[in-house]
CSV table of C-alpha atoms in Angstrom, one decimal:
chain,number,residue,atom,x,y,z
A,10,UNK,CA,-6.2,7.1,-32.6
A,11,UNK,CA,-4.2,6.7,-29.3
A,12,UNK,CA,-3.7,2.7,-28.6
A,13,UNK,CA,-3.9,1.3,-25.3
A,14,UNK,CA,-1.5,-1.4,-24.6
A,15,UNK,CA,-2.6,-3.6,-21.4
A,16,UNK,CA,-1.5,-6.5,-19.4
A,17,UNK,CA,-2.7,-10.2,-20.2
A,18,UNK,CA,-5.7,-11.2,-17.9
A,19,UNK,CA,-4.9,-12.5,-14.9
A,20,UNK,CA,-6.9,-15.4,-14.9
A,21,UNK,CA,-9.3,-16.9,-17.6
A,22,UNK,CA,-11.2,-13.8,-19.4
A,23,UNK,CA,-14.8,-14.6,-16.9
A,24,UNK,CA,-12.7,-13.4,-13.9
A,25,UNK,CA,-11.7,-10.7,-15.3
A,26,UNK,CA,-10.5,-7.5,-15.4
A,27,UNK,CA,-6.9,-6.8,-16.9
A,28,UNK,CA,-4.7,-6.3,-13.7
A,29,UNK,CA,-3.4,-3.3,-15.0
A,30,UNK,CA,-3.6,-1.0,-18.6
A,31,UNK,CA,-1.3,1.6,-20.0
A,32,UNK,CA,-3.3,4.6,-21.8
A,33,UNK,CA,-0.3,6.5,-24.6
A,34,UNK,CA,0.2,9.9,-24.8
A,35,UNK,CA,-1.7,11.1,-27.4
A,36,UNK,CA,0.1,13.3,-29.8
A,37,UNK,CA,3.9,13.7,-29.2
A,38,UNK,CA,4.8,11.9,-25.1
A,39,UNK,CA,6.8,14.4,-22.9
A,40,UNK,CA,9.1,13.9,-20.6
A,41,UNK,CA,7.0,13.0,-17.7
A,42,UNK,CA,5.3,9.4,-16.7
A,43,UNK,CA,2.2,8.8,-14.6
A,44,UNK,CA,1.3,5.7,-12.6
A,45,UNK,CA,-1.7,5.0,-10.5
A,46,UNK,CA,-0.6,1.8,-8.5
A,47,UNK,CA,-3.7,1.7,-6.1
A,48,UNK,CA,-6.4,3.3,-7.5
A,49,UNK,CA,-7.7,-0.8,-8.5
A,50,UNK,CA,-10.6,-2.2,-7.5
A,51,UNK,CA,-10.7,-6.2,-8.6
A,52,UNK,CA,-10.2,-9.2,-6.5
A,53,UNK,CA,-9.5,-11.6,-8.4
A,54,UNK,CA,-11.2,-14.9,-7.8
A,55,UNK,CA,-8.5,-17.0,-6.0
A,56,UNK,CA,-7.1,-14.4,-3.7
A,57,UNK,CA,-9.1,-16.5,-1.0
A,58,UNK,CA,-9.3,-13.9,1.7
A,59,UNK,CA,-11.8,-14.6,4.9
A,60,UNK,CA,-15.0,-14.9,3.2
A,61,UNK,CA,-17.1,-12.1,6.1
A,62,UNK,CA,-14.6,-9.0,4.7
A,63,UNK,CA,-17.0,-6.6,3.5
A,64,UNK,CA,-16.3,-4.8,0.1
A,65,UNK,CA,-15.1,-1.5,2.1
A,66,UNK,CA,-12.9,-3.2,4.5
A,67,UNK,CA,-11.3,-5.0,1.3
A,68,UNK,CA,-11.9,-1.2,-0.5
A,69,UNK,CA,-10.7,0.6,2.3
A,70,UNK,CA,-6.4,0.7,1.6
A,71,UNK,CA,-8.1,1.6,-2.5
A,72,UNK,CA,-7.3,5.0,-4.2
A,73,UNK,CA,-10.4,5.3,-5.0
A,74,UNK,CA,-10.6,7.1,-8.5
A,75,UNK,CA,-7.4,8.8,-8.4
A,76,UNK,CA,-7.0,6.8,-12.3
A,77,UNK,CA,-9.6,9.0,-13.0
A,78,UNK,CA,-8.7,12.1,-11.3
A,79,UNK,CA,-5.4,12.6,-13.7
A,80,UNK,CA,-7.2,11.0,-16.6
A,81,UNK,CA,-6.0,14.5,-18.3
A,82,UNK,CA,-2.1,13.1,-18.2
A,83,UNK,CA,-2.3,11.7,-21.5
A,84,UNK,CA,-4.2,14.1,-23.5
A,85,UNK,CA,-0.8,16.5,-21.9
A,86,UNK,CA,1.9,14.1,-23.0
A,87,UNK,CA,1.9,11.9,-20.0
A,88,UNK,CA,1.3,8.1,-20.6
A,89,UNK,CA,-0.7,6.5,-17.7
A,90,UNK,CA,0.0,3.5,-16.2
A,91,UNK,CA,-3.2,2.3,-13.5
A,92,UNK,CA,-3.8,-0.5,-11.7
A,93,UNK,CA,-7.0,-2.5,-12.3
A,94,UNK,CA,-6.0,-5.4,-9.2
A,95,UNK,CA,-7.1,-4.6,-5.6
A,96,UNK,CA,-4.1,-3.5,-3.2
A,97,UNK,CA,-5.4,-6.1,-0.9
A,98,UNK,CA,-4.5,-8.9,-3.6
A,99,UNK,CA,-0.9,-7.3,-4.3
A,100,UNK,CA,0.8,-3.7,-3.4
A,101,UNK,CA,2.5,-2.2,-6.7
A,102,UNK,CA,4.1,0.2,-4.7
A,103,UNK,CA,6.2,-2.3,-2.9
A,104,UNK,CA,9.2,-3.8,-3.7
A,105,UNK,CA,8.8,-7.6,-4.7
A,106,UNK,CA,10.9,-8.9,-1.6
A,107,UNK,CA,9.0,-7.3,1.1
A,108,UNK,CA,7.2,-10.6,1.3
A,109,UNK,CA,5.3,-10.9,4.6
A,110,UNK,CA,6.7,-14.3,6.7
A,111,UNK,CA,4.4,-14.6,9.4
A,112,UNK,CA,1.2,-14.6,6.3
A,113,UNK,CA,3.4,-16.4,3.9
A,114,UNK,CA,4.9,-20.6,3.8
A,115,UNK,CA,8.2,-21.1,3.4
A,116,UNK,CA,9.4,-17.3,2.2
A,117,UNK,CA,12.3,-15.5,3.8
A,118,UNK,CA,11.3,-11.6,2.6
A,119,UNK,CA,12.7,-8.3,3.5
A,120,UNK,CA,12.4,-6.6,6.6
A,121,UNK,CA,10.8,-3.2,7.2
A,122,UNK,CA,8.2,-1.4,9.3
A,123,UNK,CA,5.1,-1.6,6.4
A,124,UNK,CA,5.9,-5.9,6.5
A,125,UNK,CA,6.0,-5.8,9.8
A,126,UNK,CA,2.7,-3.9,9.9
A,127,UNK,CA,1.0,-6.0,7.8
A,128,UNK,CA,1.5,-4.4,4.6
A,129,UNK,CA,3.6,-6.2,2.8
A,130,UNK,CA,4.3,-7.0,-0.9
A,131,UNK,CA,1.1,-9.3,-0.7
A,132,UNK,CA,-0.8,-7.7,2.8
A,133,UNK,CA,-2.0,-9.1,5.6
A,134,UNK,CA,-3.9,-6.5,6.7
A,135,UNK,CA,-7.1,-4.3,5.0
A,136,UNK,CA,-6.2,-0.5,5.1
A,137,UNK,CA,-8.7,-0.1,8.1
A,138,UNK,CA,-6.2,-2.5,10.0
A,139,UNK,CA,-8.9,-6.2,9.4
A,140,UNK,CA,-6.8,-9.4,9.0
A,141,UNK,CA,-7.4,-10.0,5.2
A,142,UNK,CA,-7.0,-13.8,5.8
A,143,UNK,CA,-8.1,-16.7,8.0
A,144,UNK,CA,-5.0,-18.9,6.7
A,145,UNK,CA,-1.9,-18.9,5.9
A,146,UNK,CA,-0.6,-18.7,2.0
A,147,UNK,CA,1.4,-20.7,0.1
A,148,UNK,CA,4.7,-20.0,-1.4
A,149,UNK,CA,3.9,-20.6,-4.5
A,150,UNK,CA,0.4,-18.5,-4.1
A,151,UNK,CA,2.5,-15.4,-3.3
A,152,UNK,CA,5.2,-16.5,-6.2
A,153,UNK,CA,2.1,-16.6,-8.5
A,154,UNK,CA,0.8,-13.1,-7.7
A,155,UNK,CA,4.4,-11.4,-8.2
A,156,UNK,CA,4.6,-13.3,-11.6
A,157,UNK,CA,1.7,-12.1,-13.1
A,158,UNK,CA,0.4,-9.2,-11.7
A,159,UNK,CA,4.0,-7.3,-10.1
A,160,UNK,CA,6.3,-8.0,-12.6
A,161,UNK,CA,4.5,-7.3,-16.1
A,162,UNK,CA,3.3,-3.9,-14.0
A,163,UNK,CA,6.7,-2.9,-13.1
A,164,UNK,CA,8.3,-4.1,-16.8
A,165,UNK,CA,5.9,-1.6,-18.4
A,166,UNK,CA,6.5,0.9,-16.2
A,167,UNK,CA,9.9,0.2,-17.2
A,168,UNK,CA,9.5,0.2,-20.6
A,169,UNK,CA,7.8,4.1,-20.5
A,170,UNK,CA,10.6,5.3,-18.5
A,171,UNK,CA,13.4,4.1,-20.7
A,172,UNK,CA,11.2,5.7,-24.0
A,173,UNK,CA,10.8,8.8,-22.3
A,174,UNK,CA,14.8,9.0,-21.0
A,175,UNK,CA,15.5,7.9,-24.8
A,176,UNK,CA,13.4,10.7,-26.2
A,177,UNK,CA,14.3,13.7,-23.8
A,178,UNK,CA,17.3,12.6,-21.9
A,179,UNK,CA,15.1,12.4,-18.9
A,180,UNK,CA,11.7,10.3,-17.3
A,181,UNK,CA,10.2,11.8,-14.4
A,182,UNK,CA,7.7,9.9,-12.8
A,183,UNK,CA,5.0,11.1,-11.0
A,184,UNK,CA,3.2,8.3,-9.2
A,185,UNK,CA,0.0,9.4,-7.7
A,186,UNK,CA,-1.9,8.2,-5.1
A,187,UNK,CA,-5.1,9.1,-2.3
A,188,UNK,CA,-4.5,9.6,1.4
A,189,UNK,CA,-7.5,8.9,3.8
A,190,UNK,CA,-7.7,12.9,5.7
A,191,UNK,CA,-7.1,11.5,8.8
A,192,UNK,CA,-3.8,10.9,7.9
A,193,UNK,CA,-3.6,14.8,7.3
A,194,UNK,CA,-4.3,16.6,10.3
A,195,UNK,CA,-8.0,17.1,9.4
A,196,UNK,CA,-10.1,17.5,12.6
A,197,UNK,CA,-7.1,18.8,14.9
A,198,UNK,CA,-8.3,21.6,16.7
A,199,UNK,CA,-10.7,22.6,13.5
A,200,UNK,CA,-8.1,22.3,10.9
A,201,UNK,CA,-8.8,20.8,7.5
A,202,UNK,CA,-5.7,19.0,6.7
A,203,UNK,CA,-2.5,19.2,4.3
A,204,UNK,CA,-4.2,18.7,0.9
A,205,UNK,CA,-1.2,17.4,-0.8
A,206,UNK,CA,1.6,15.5,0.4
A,207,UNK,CA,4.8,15.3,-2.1
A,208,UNK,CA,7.2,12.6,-1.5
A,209,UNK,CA,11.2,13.0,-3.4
A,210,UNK,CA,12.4,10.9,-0.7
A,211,UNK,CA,13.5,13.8,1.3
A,212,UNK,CA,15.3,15.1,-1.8
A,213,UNK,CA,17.1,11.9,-3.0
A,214,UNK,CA,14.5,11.5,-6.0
A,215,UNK,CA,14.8,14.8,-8.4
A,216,UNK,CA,17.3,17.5,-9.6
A,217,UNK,CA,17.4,20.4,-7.2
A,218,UNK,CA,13.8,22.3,-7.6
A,219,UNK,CA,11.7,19.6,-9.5
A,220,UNK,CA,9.7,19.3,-6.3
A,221,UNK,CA,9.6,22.6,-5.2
A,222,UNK,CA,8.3,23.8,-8.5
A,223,UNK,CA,5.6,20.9,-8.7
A,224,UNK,CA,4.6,22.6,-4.9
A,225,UNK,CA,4.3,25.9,-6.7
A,226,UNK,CA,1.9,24.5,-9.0
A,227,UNK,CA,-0.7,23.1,-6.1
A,228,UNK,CA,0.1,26.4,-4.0
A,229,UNK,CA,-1.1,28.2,-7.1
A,230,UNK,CA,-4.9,26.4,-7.0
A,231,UNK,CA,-5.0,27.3,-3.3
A,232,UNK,CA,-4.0,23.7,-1.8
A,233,UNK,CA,-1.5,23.4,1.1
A,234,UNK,CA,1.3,21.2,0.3
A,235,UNK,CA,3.8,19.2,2.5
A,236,UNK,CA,6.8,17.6,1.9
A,237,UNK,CA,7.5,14.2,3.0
A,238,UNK,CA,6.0,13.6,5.6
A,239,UNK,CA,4.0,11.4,6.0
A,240,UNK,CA,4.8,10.4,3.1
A,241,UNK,CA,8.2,10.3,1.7
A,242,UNK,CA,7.8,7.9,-1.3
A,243,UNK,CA,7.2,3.9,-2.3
A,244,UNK,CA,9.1,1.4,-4.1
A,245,UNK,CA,8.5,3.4,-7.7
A,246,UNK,CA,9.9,6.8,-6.3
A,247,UNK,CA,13.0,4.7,-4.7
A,248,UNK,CA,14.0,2.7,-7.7
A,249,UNK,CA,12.9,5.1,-10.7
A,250,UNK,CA,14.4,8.4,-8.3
A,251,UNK,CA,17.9,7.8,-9.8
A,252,UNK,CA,18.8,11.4,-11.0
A,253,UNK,CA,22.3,10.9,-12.4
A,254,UNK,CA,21.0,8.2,-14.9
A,255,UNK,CA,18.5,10.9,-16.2
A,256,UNK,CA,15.5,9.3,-14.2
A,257,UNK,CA,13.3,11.7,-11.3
A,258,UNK,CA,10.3,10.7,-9.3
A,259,UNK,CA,7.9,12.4,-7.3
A,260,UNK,CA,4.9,10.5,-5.2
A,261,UNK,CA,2.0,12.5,-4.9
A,262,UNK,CA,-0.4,12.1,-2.4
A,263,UNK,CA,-4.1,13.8,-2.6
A,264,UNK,CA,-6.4,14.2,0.4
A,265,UNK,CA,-9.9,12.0,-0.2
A,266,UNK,CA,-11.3,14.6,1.2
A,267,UNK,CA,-11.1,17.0,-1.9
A,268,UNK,CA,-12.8,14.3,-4.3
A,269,UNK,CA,-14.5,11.3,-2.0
A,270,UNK,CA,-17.0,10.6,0.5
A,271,UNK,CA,-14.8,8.7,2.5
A,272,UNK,CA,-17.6,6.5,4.3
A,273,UNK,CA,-19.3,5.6,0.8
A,274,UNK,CA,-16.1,5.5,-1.6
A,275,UNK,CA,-18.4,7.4,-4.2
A,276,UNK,CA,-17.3,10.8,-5.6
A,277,UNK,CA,-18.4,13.8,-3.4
A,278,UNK,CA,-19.9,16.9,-4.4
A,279,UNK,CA,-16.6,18.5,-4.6
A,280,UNK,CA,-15.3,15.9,-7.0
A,281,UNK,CA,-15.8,17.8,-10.9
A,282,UNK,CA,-14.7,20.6,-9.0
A,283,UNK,CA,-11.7,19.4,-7.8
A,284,UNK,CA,-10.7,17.1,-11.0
A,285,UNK,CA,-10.7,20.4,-13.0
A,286,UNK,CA,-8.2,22.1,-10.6
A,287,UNK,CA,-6.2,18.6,-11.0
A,288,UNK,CA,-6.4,19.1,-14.7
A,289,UNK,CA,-5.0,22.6,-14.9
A,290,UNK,CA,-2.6,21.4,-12.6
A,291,UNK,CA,-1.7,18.9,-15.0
A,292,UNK,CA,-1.9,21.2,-18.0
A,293,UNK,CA,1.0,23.4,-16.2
A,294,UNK,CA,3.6,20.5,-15.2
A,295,UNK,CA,3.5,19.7,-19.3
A,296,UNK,CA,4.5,22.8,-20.1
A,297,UNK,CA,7.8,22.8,-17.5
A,298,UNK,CA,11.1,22.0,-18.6
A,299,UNK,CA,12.7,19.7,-15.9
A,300,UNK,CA,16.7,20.0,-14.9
A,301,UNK,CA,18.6,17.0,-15.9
């Protein structure tokens, strides 16, 4: 039987979920790796956010059940990596500098347009745009959450993307993630939205044609597909999208409206539906062979 390696608990076990867990590849692991760095739902106990945040406004920056949407990846090869911690307690899929100064004591972090907008390594801000907290945090709270939550997620990642470089001469990561459908167009002038958005950082990420031939896959179950934009890629697809040392990424975003009711956070009507399409999908990348 497949064993499932996770993460210590964060706190003491009554708090507790396990901030993250790592589900094998049963039978022989493939080339690719899957991660699902916001699809958590736990806030920890001493996160100490404004006490009148309701559970959607601290929900609300969540991919919802995306963890369970490609629950498929490791019955094709793909071990799965997937958040248990709240996005609103720490962002995996930011680098562990981008530490926010005007929430944070005493820390000197990394510029860029997401810190500055309150989204930061350790956010300021809900997804719906609500001030998470009515105080400033400390140094060391901040230094606490990259120790045990951010580091031990990124080391395993790690540790699945060297195995899988060791055992095929390449890792490609493919780290999914939920959009809300605003941000795809849905609404404007009747349209529906992009359905997919696939982020290589503009190219940077893969071998020439990785990302077109993931496209061709989605294209195939009648979704419309974009490239970068919005969304070009996180922190994994920029440090794992290193192509000459035999590692690719690909982020892959999935509009909420294919699988969620976006006002309740519960799965819609559409969601078996959908998570079968997902699965095929997933069924074909494991039977590509990826450039070097």
């Amino acid at each position: 039987m497949a064993r499932t390696m996770t993460a210590a608990p964060l706190t003491d076990p009554s708090d507790s979920p396990l901030p993250f867990v790592v589900q094998p590849a049963i039978g022989a692991p493939g080339p690719m790796v899957f991660a699902s760095p916001h699809s958590g739902g736990w806030t920890p106990q001493d996160m100490g956010h404004s006490p009148a945040l309701s559970p959607m406004t601290l929900r609300s920056a969540e991919d919802v059940g995306v963890d369970r949407l490609v629950a498929a990846g490791p019955r094709h090869g793909a071990p799965l990596i997937a958040a248990r911690v709240s996005r609103a307690y720490i962002d995996l899929n930011r680098a562990p500098e981008e530490m926010d100064a005007i929430l944070i004591d005493g820390v000197e972090g990394a510029t860029s347009a997401k810190v500055a907008a309150g989204y930061g390594v350790i956010p300021r801000r809900a997804g719906d745009g609500t001030a998470l907290y009515g105080r400033r945090l400390s140094a060391e709270e901040a230094l606490v959450r990259l120790a045990r939550v951010h580091a031990p997620y990124h080391a395993a990642l790690e540790a699945l993307m060297i195995e899988s470089r060791a055992r095929h001469g390449l890792a490609l990561l493919i780290d999914w993630h939920s959009m809300p459908s605003r941000a795809t167009g849905a609404g404007k002038r009747g349209a529906r939205g992009v359905d997919i958005v696939l982020g290589d950082r503009h190219g940077a990420a893969t071998r020439a044609g990785v990302t077109r031939r993931i496209r061709v896959l989605f294209e195939a179950e009648g979704l419309t597909v974009a490239l970068n934009t919005p969304y070009a890629g996180g922190y994994a697809t920029q440090r794992w999208g290193r192509p000459d040392e035999g590692f690719q990424a690909v982020q892959v975003e999935i509009n909420r409206a294919l699988y969620l009711d976006e006002a309740t956070l519960e799965p819609s009507a559409d969601h078996d539906r959908f998570q079968g399409l997902l699965t095929r999908v997933i069924e074909a990348l494991s039977r590509e062979t990826w450039p070097r």
